[in-house]
DNA sequence: CCGATTGTGGACTAAGTTGGTCCTGATTGC
DNA sequence: GCAATCAGGACCAACTTAGTCCACAATCGG
């Protein structure tokens, strides 16, 4: 299925959410807003902090905020932050442990594929996804339309 | 990790192998050639047959052969044959069952990403991968000059 | 200075998926 | 008729993922 982890999906939602809140946002706040259990959101945000995509402030009145605008964050970065390096097979570049590495006829075979995927993902930013996410016909050049009922 | 199943990897190896054998190749033959357990190879070949990428002949002296030259088979086809449709999230186009579908702020969000990936994978053929797979310096007169040292 | 709020870090458990095996048939050629 | 080969499915084991929980550190407000 070539699927990435659900956590990455959550990360994108959380990031877009952060892009809409002006100040800092707390874990419970984000969790409630996007309908994902709080500890899971915390886990995702922790990973994003480590990757430098969001900045955290500890203590009371703390929370998270974006380190860059959404347009400056590529999907590839999010995936790497949550899922680890982008490589379709476990048998990547310098990876050791491929049991039949010597006679493995596909050594290096996937490299061009990996590169192609990486390129594709690097060229899509969170801002692009935010645009694509709104299925309604309402969308009219609003820069940050926080149109979420409920 | 955005990884695809190992079975897909096997499929590529098996297909490339089939591209080199002139006549038909049997399951045990391929299994021995590429160093993968026989039942597993059989499973992969069955899936490839269903997808129409290889043709099977039953009975004694039967076996498998490519339905098209390697250059006419894209990676995307192989992945679809083995792993199913290419979609990074379970929450695809018309997919139902996304529990929070109504308030899910990312409905349709991944579509551009999926398309980008699909395009990238469609533009790479098995022939390309075969070229990339040979680490030796023997390769001469390659039509597509993949100049990657090591 | 103390307590409430919030992020940090790790361990742990449970569930789902994948990979691999096996068995029983159906088909073809000798 | 027998051997070789593909077809199709059921089945089990192992790994990965995702979700939860707990104890701790930091900051702010009173």
mmCIF file of N, CA and C in Angstrom, chain B residues 131 134 136-146:
data_model
loop_
_atom_site.group_PDB
_atom_site.id
_atom_site.type_symbol
_atom_site.label_atom_id
_atom_site.label_comp_id
_atom_site.label_asym_id
_atom_site.label_seq_id
_atom_site.Cartn_x
_atom_site.Cartn_y
_atom_site.Cartn_z
ATOM 1 N N UNK B 131 19.168 -1.196 -15.007
ATOM 2 C CA UNK B 131 20.415 -0.475 -15.245
ATOM 3 C C UNK B 131 21.063 -0.069 -13.933
ATOM 4 N N UNK B 134 23.150 -2.768 -11.521
ATOM 5 C CA UNK B 134 24.417 -3.430 -11.771
ATOM 6 C C UNK B 134 25.573 -2.565 -11.291
ATOM 7 N N UNK B 136 28.669 -3.277 -11.131
ATOM 8 C CA UNK B 136 29.972 -3.522 -11.740
ATOM 9 C C UNK B 136 30.244 -2.517 -12.842
ATOM 10 N N UNK B 137 31.463 -2.457 -13.215
ATOM 11 C CA UNK B 137 31.874 -1.500 -14.231
ATOM 12 C C UNK B 137 31.726 -2.097 -15.624
ATOM 13 N N UNK B 138 31.174 -3.279 -15.667
ATOM 14 C CA UNK B 138 31.097 -3.979 -16.937
ATOM 15 C C UNK B 138 30.177 -3.295 -17.930
ATOM 16 N N UNK B 139 29.176 -2.655 -17.389
ATOM 17 C CA UNK B 139 28.100 -2.161 -18.234
ATOM 18 C C UNK B 139 28.606 -1.213 -19.314
ATOM 19 N N UNK B 140 28.370 -1.563 -20.559
ATOM 20 C CA UNK B 140 28.814 -0.716 -21.656
ATOM 21 C C UNK B 140 27.639 -0.370 -22.545
ATOM 22 N N UNK B 141 27.752 0.759 -23.206
ATOM 23 C CA UNK B 141 26.766 1.172 -24.200
ATOM 24 C C UNK B 141 25.354 1.186 -23.638
ATOM 25 N N UNK B 142 25.236 1.636 -22.421
ATOM 26 C CA UNK B 142 23.898 1.762 -21.865
ATOM 27 C C UNK B 142 23.194 2.923 -22.566
ATOM 28 N N UNK B 143 22.007 2.705 -23.060
ATOM 29 C CA UNK B 143 21.294 3.763 -23.765
ATOM 30 C C UNK B 143 20.988 4.941 -22.848
ATOM 31 N N UNK B 144 20.666 4.650 -21.630
ATOM 32 C CA UNK B 144 20.409 5.712 -20.667
ATOM 33 C C UNK B 144 21.629 5.833 -19.759
ATOM 34 N N UNK B 145 22.433 6.841 -19.981
ATOM 35 C CA UNK B 145 23.689 6.933 -19.239
ATOM 36 C C UNK B 145 23.461 7.317 -17.792
ATOM 37 N N UNK B 146 23.319 6.304 -16.975
ATOM 38 C CA UNK B 146 23.153 6.555 -15.541
ATOM 39 C C UNK B 146 24.532 6.649 -14.947
#
